[in-house]
Every structure is written in C-alpha cells, then in structure tokens.
XYZ file of C-alpha atoms in Angstrom:
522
model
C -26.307 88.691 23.652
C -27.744 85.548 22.036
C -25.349 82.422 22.363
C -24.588 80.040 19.583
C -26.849 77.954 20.314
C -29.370 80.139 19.730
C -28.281 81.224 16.653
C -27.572 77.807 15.138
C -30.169 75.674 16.223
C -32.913 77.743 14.963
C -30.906 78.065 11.556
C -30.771 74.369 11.172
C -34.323 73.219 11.965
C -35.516 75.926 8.989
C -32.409 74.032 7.021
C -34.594 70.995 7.694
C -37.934 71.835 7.227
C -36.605 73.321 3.516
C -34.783 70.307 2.158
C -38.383 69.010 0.760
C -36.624 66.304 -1.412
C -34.830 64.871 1.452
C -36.979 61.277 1.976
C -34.981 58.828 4.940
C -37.379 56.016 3.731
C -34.899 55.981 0.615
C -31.493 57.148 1.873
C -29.349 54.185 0.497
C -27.793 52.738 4.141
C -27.745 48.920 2.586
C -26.005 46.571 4.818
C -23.695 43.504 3.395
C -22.846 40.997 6.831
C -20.279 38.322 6.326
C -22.151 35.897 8.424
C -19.514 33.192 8.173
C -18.448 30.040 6.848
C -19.896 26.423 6.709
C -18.775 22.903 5.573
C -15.201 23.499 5.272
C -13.504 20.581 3.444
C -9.831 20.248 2.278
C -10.444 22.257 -0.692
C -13.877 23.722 -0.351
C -16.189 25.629 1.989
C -19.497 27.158 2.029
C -19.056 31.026 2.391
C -22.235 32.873 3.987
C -23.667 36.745 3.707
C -26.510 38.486 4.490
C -28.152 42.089 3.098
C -30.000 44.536 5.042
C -31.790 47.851 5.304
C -32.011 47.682 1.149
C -34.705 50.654 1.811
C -35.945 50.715 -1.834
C -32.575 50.041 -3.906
C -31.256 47.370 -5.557
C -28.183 45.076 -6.045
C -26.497 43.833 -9.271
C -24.255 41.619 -7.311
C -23.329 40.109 -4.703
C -20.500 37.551 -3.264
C -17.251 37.027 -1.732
C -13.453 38.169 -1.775
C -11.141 35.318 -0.980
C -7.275 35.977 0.015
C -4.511 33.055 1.296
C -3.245 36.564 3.118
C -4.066 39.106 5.616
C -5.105 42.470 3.744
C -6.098 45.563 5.281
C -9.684 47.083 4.866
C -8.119 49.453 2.084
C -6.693 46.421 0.589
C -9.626 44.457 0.572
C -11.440 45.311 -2.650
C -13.126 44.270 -5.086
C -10.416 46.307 -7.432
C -7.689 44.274 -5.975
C -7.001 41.796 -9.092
C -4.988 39.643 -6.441
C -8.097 38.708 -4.731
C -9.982 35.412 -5.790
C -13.732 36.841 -6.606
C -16.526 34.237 -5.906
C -19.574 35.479 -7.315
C -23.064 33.730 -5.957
C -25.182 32.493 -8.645
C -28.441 33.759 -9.853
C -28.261 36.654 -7.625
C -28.782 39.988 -9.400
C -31.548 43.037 -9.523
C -32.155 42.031 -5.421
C -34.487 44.364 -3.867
C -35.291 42.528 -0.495
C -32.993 41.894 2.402
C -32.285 37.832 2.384
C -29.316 35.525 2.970
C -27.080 34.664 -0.017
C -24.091 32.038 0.373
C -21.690 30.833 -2.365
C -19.547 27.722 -2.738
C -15.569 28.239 -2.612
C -13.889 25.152 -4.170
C -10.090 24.815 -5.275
C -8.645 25.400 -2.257
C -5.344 24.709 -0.367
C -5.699 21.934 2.166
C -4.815 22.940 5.371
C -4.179 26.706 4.667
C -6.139 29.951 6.157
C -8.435 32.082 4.356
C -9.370 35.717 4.736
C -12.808 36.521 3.408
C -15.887 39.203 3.069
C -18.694 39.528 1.607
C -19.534 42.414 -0.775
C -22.413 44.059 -2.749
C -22.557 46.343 -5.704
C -25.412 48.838 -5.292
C -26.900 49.364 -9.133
C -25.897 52.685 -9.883
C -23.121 53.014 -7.475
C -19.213 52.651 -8.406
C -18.065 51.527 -4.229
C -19.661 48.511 -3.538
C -20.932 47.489 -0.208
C -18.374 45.984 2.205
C -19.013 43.363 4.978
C -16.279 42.543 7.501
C -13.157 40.330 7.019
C -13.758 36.688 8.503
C -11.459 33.570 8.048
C -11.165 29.749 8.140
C -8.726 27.264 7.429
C -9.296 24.397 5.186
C -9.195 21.154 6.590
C -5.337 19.507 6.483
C -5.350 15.770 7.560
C -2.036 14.397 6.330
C -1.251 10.693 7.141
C 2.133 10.066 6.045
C 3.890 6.785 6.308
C 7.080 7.456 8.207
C 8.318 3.961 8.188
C 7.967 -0.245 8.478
C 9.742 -2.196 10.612
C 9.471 -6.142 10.794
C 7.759 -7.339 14.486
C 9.336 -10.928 14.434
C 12.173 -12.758 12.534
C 9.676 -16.116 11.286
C 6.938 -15.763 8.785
C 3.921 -15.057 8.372
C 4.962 -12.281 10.744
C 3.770 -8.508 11.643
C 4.705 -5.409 9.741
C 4.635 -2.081 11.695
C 3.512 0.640 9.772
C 4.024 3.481 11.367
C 2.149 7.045 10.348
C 2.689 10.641 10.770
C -0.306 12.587 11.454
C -0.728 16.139 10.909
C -4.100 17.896 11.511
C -5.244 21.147 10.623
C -8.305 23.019 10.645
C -12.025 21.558 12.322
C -12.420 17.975 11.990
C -15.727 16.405 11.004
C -16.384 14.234 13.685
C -17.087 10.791 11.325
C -13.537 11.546 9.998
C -11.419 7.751 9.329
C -8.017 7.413 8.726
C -5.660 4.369 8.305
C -4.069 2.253 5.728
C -4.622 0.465 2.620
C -2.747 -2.167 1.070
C -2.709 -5.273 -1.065
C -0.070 -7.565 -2.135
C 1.842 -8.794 -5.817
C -0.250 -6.485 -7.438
C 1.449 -3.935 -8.984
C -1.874 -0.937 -9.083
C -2.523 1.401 -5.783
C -4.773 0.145 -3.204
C -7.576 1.800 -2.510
C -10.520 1.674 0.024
C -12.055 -1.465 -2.209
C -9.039 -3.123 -1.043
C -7.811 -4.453 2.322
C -8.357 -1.622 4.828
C -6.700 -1.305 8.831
C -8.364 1.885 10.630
C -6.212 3.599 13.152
C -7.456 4.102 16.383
C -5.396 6.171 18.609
C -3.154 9.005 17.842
C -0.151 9.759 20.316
C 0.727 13.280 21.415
C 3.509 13.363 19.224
C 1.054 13.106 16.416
C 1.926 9.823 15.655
C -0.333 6.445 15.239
C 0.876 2.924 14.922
C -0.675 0.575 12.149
C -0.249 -3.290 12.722
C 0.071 -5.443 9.272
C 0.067 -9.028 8.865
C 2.557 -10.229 6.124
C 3.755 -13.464 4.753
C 6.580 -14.394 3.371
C 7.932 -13.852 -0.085
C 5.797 -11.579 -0.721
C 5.970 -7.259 -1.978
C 3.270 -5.243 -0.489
C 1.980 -1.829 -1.394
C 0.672 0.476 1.152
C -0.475 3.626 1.721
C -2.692 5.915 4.037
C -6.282 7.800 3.633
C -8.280 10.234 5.032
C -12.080 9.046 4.591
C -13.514 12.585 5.596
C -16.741 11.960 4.133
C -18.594 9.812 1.592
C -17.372 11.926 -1.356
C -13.974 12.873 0.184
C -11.237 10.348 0.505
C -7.632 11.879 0.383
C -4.483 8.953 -0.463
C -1.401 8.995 0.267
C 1.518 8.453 -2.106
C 1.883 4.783 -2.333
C 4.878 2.929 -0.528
C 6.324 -0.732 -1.022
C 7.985 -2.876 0.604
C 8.360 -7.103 0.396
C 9.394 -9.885 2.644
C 11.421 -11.645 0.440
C 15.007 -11.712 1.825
C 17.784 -8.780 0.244
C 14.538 -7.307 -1.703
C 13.632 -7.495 -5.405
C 13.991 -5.303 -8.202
C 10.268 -3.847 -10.006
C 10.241 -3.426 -13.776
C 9.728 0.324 -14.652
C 10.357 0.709 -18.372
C 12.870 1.546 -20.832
C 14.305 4.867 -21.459
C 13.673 5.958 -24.890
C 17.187 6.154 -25.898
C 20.184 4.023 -27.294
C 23.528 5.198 -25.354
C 26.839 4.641 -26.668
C 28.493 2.979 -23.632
C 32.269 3.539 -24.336
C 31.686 7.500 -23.651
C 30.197 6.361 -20.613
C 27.071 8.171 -18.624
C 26.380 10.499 -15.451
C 22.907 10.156 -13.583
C 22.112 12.128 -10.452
C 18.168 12.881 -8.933
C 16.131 15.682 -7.263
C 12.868 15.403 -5.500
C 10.514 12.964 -7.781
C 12.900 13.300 -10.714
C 16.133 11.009 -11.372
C 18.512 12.266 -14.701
C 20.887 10.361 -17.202
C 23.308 12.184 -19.408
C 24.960 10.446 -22.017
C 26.299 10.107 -26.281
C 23.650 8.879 -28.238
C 24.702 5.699 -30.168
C 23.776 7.082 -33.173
C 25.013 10.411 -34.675
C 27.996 11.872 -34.042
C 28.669 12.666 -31.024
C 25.400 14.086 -29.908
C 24.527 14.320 -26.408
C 21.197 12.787 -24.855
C 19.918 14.399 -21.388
C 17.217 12.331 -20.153
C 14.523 13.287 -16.978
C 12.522 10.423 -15.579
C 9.479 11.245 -13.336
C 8.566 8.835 -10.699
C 4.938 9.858 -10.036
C 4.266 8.690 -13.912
C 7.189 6.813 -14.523
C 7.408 8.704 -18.026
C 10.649 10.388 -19.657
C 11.347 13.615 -21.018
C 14.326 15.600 -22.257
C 15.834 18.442 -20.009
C 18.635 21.099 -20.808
C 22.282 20.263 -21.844
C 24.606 21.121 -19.158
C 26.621 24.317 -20.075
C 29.776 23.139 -21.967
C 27.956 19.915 -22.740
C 29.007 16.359 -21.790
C 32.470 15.384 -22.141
C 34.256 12.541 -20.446
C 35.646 14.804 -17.422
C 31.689 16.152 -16.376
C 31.711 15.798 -12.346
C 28.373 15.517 -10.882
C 28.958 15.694 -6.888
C 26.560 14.535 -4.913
C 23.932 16.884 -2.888
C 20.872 16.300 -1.292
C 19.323 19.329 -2.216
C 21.177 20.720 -5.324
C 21.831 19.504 -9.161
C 25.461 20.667 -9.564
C 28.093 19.443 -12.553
C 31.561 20.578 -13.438
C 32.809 20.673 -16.904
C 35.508 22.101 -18.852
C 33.971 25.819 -18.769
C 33.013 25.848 -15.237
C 30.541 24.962 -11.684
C 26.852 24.922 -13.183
C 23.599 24.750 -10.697
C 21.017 23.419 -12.109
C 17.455 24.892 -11.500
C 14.639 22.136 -12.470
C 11.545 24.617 -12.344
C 12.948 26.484 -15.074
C 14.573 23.650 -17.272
C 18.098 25.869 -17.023
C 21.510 25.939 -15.713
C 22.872 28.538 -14.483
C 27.308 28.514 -14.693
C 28.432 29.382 -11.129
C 31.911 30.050 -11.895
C 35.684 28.844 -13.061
C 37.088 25.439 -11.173
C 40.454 24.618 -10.023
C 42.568 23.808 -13.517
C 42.964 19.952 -12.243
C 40.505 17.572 -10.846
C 41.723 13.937 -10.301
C 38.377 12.076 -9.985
C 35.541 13.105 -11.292
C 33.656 12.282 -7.729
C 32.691 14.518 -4.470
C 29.594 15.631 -2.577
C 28.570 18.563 -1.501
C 27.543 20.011 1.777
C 26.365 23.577 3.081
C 27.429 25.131 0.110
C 31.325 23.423 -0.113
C 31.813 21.050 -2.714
C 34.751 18.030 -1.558
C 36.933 16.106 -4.162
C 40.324 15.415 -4.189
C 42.715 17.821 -6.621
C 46.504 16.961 -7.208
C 46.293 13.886 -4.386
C 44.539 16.174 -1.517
C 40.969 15.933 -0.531
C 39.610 19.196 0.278
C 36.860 21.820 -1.295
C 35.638 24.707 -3.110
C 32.656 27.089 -2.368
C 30.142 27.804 -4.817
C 30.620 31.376 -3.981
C 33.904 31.123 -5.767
C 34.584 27.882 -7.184
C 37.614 28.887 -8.357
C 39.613 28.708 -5.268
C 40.796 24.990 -3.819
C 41.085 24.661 0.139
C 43.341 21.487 0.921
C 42.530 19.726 3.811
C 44.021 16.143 3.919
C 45.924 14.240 1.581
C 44.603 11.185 0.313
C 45.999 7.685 0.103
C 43.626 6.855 -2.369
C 42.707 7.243 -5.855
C 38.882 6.852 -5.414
C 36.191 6.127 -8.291
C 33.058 6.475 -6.602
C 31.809 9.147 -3.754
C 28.350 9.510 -1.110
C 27.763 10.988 1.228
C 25.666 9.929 4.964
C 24.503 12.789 7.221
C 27.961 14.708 8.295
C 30.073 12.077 6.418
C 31.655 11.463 2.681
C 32.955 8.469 1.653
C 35.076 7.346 -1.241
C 35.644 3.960 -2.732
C 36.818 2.328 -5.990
C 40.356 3.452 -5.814
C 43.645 2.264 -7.752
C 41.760 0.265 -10.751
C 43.314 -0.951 -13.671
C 41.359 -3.184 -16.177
C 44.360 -5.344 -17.282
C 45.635 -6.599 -15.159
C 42.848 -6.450 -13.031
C 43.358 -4.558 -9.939
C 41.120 -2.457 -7.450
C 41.929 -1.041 -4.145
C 39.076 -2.103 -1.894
C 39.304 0.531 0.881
C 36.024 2.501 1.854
C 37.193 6.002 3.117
C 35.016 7.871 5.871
C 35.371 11.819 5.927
C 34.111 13.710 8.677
C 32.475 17.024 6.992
C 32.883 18.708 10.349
C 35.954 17.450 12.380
C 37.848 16.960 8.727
C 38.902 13.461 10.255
C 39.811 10.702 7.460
C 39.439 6.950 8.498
C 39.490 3.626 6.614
C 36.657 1.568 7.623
C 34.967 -1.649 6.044
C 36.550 -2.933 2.760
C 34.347 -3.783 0.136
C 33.782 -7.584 -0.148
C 33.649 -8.843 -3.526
C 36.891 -7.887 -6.232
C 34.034 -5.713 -8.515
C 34.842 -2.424 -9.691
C 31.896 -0.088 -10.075
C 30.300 3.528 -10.825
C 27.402 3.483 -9.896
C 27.005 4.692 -5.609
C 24.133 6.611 -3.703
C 23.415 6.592 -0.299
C 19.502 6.107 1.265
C 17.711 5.769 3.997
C 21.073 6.436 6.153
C 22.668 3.524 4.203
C 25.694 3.560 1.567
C 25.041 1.346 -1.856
C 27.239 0.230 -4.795
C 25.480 -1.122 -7.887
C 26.992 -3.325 -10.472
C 29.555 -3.338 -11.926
C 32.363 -5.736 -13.456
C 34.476 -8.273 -12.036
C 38.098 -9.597 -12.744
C 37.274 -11.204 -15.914
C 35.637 -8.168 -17.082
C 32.623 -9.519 -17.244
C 29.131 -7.616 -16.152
C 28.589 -7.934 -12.832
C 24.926 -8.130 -11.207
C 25.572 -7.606 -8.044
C 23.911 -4.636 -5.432
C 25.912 -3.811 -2.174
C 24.897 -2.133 1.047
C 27.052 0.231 3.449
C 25.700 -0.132 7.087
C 28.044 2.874 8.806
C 26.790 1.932 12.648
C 27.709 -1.738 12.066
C 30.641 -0.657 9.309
C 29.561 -3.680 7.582
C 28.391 -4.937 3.820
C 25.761 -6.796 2.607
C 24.988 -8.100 -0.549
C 21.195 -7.767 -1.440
C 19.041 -8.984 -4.195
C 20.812 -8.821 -7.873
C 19.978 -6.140 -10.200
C 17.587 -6.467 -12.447
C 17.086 -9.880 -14.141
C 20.483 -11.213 -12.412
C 22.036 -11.657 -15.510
C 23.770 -8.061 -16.257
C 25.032 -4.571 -14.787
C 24.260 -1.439 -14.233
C 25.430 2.152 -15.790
C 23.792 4.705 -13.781
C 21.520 4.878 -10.303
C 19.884 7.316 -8.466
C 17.282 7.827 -6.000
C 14.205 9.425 -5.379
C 11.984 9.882 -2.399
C 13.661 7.006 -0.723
C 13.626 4.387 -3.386
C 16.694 3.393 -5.453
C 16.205 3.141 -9.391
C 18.676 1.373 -11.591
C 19.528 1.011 -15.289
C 21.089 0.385 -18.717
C 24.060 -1.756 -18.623
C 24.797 -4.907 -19.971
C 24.137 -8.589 -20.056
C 26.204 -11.244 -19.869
C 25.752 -11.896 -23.753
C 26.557 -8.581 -24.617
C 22.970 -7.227 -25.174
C 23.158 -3.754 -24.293
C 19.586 -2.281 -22.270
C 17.694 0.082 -22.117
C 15.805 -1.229 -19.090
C 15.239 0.516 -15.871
C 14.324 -0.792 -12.431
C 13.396 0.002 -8.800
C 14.625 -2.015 -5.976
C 12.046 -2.230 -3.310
C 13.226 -2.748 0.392
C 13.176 -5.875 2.565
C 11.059 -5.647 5.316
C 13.500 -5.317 8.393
C-alpha cells in the first residue's frame, strides 16, 4: 500500500508545474529595516531606514512612527492616530532598494522614544513594517541650586553651586557652566561673561567660583553649549552684595484697589494672585494673576462666594485654597476654576492658617486646631491659644502665628511669634518681633519667616521688611520696601523670590507698584 508520501508528493509537484502564472521574480517580499538613529539632540534626531528585495514593485511612502511609549507590534501602526507620523521627503513611486532617513524635531529633552520605520506598497492597504528601535533625547539640565558668600570683605567670591542632570549620549564637545553680568537688568547670555565648569562630582553636582564686588546685583544663570547651533539657558537667578538686599522694579498692576476693604494675595508655581474691591464701581471685585516668566497680568476666576472681608486664604505650598461665607474652595490654575470643597466650621476667629497634608490649622472660638479637606465641616481642637494672631506661615513641619491683640487707637500689638509643631502638636513662644509695627503681609522662603510692611504707632505707613531665622530664633531687618518711603498690602512668592506691592506712601499716594526683593549674598 502506497504511503502518504507517495501520494502527496507526486500531487504537489504536478500542483507546481500547473500554476503557470506563478513568477517568484515578482512575488512582493519587500523589506522595510529600521536601521537606527543618528544625531540625537535635545529635541531632534535623525531617524534611519532601509528597503529591500522591492522585486519589481513600488512604494508610495515611506517613513517613521514615533511614540513617547512602549506599544506592542499590534499597536504599532500606522492606523494608530496616537502615533507621531514622520514622513521622509521626496520619497514616493520608489522602485529600487536604497536608504531613506527623515529628520524628527520637536522633541522632549531627555525623554525615550520608540520608533519604526514603515512602507506603503502602491496597491496594498498593510504597509510594510520594520522593527521597533528607541533613543532618548539628550537631557543636560544645569540648575543653580544655590550661592553662598566665600569671605566676609569685598570684592569677595560667590559660590555658585549647580545641579547637573544628564540624560541620554553626550556629544563629546558638550560645555556647560555659567553666565552672568552685573546692574544690568536683561539675561546674560554666552556674549556675556562666561565661567566653564570643569568637574562634575558623583552626586551630580559641580561647583562654579564667581568673583563679586561689593554693592553690586548680579544675574546668573547656567547653559548647555551642545553644539554651535544648540545652546540650552537656564532660568535666570539674582542675587546682590549690597547688605539686607534691594528691592527690583517690576511694574504696576493694572488696577486701582479700594484699600479700606482691604486685599488677599497668595502664589503657585510662577504665578503670584491679588484679590481685592475695585476703587471704582460699586463694590466690584478685581482678581488679579501676575506671571513671573513675563512679568505681565491677567484676570483669573472669582472665588466662589466672591470676596468679602472674612475670605481666609491659608497658606500651602502646593495648593490655592480660600474660605468664604459659602464654603472651602480649591483652586485649580490649569483650568482657571474653583472647585467648593465643602461647608466650614460656623466661626473662624482670624482669618489666618496654613495647611499641611491635607489639614488646614486656624484657631476657632480661642483653640488652634484643624479641619480636613475631606470634610471641612468638622473642627478638631488641639490647643488653646493665648493669642489672638493676625498673620500665619508656615516652615517645613512648623506654623507660626504673629500679630496678635491689635488695636489701632490706642495703639497696641502683642509681639509674640508662636511656633506650632504640625507633628508633635507642641505650642512654644519664641522670638518677639522687634519693632512696635503691625502688619498683614507674611510668607515664609528659602526656610526663612518674613513680615512686610506695615504701620507703626502713629499709624503711619511703615517701610520696613523683617526676617524670621527659626535655627537662630532671631530677626533681622533687611532692605526697606520699595522706594523706602511707603508700605505694603499684599506679598507672595514665587520660585524662591519674594514680590511685594500696593500700599501707601507716606503722603498718602496710594500705588499700584510692585516689586521683587532680591537676596543678599550670604
């Protein structure tokens, strides 16, 4: 009996020698290679492909699929409108096997890529896949960390000190350092004065030395000279050697305030806010957002229940909160709204707190203690409170309260800085405030407590700036706002610099001014 084999075999060959129209010299087996990926920048790179075994057909296009993602194969298609599609130019109707490569530009610095290359065979609906490569963008970023002062005399040395974080392959001629100049008020730039680096420490770290003179306010900041057409800055920072540091002009806020109704100002990353009554109208609220990068003011949403004499803004690092008549509101900056959070106790005595890991502290019916913005509704007492404070900030795990007990005639002002302890609920009394000036206007920075303006006994506008050192529990008067000659009304920071404005002069001009206080070099 015959095996299969037999039977089969024989049956196929004749299969074979039949199929008359079947030609291999044009069965379409076209090959697209994703060869790789040259002269990868910090938003660019060259992406390269290849074609093969065309055999007599034809492409109508070729080029890449880009993704910030991993995909899997079935994912990674040219249907998939989530993919970036590079197409390479002047590329269509191919009918030889040859290279192709296409430039990828607006990318990421510092992020990974998943690629292929693909073809579209003309007359075919699948394209032609090759395999899925990747690269990562270069990511250099020198950030300055910090300046300290080398020597106590002048002309002197400023450290600079910078943060270094590398990502991705490196071209080898890559520079990096500082720029800087001095009482000029534009950003430096490689034209400029110019310090290379020259040694990075494990840590990533790299230590820039600066000569400075005295009296002077510098402007730094770092690059990343990665080729002759690629030269990545830092955001500028300032400091100056004149002792208690000066206050920079920034502008006026487009807006006249009436100041008897009086004003709330708070800040998140590179924006700072003012609420406030217009002065003319009646009654009609002004909400104010100023932007640091262009130092430019816009309008941003009225907080829900709108501003009223008892709004509470607590202070938070990382959070725009305000309490009002109606309720807790969050505020959410990317989408210009506020968002009500829930009812608050029926009392609040001060219109002061902070907030920390989602507990907001202020003192209700004499008692310091806190609500959660889960359910602001209900009041946890912790500690009564000797004090009737005006003013709140907070440092790391601590709040502090100040300004307590004023009366405007006669003129009187408890002086006593309170220290809370957010995790062992310990209250202390540490370092009165030195001058008899009620104000506020308080923030905390750079691990340091600050009181701006105010007025003093006479009830007169008061210039004067304060800081809180907590490891030394002691106060220092720095420079005077402003021109010297009038107060503040509201003060915030952002990204590490204090900003200051409106008030009053001493004549009674009311301004519209604002200012930021740059930092003695220390």
């Amino acid at each position: 009996m015959p095996t299969c084999n037999q039977i089969i075999l024989p049956l196929f060959c004749l299969l074979l020698l039949g199929c008359t129209k079947w030609d291999l010299d044009r069965v379409e087996f076209a090959e697209v290679i994703t060869i790789g990926v040259i002269d990868v920048g910090s938003n660019s790179a060259f992406l390269l492909g290849d074609i093969e075994n065309l055999r007599g057909s034809t492409l109508s296009e070729v080029g890449f699929l880009l993704s910030p993602e991993y995909l899997e194969e079935f994912e990674f298609r040219i249907n998939n409108q989530d993919l970036t599609r590079f197409l390479t130019p002047n590329q269509s109707d191919i009918s030889e096997n040859r290279a192709f490569a296409t430039a990828a530009s607006g990318l990421n610095s510092g992020q990974k890529y998943f690629f292929r290359a693909y073809g579209v065979l003309t007359g075919e609906k699948e394209p032609v896949y090759g395999l899925i490569d990747s690269f990562t963008t270069i990511g250099f970023n020198v950030n300055i960390q910090g300046f300290t002062r080398r020597g106590s005399e002048c002309p002197t040395e400023a450290s600079i000190q910078l943060k270094v974080d590398i990502r991705g392959v490196l071209p080898s001629a890559v520079k990096f350092g500082i720029v800087w100049q001095h009482d000029i008020f534009s950003d430096p730039t490689l034209d400029d004065n110019v310090i290379l680096a020259d040694q990075i420490t494990t840590d990533g770290t790299a230590t820039i030395l600066l000569p400075v003179l005295c009296d002077k306010l510098y402007r730094v900041r770092s690059f990343i000279h990665l080729s002759d057409n690629e030269v990545l800055y830092d955001q500028a920072v300032e400091f100056t050697t004149e002792p208690g540091g000066v206050w920079e002009y920034v502008g006026e806020i487009p807006e006249q305030f009436t100041r008897s109704q009086g004003f709330r100002s708070f800040s998140l990353d590179q924006h700072g806010y003012v609420m406030g009554i217009r002065k003319e109208g009646v009654f009609q609220e002004a909400f104010w957002k100023f932007d640091s990068k262009s130092q430019s003011w816009s309008t941003f949403e009225r907080v829900p229940g709108g501003f009223n004499p008892s709004l509470w803004i607590p202070y938070s690092s990382d959070k725009i909160l305000a309490g009002s008549l109606i309720g807790l509101s969050q505020y959410f900056p990317s989408q210009d709204k506020w968002e009500v959070l829930g009812d608050l106790p029926p009392s609040i005595n001060r219109t002061v707190g902070f907030e920390f890991q989602n507990k907001i502290y202020f003192l209700e019916g004499g008692n310091l203690g806190f609500v959660r913005l889960s359910d602001p509704s209900i009041f946890m007492s912790i500690v009564e409170f000797p004090d009737d404070p005006n003013i709140s900030f907070r440092i790391g795990m601590d709040g502090y309260l100040a300004m307590g007990e004023f009366t405007r005639t006669p003129f009187n002002l408890s002086r006593t800085l309170w220290k809370f302890n957010l995790q062992s609920n310990l209250l202390e009394a540490k370092a009165e405030f030195p001058d008899n000036v009620f104000s506020r206007v308080a923030f905390s920075m750079n691990g340091k407590g600050y009181i701006l303006g105010g007025q003093d006994e006479d009830l007169n506008p008061h210039p004067g700036f304060w800081e809180y050192d907590p490891d030394r529990d002691e106060w220092t008067r720095l420079s005077d706002f402003g021109r010297g000659d009038g107060n503040a009304d509201v003060g915030f920071v952002i990204e590490g610099s204090a900003y200051g404005g409106l008030g009053i002069s001493l004549d009674g001009e009311e301004r519209q001014e604002f200012w930021k206080y740059v930092q003695e070099l220390r």
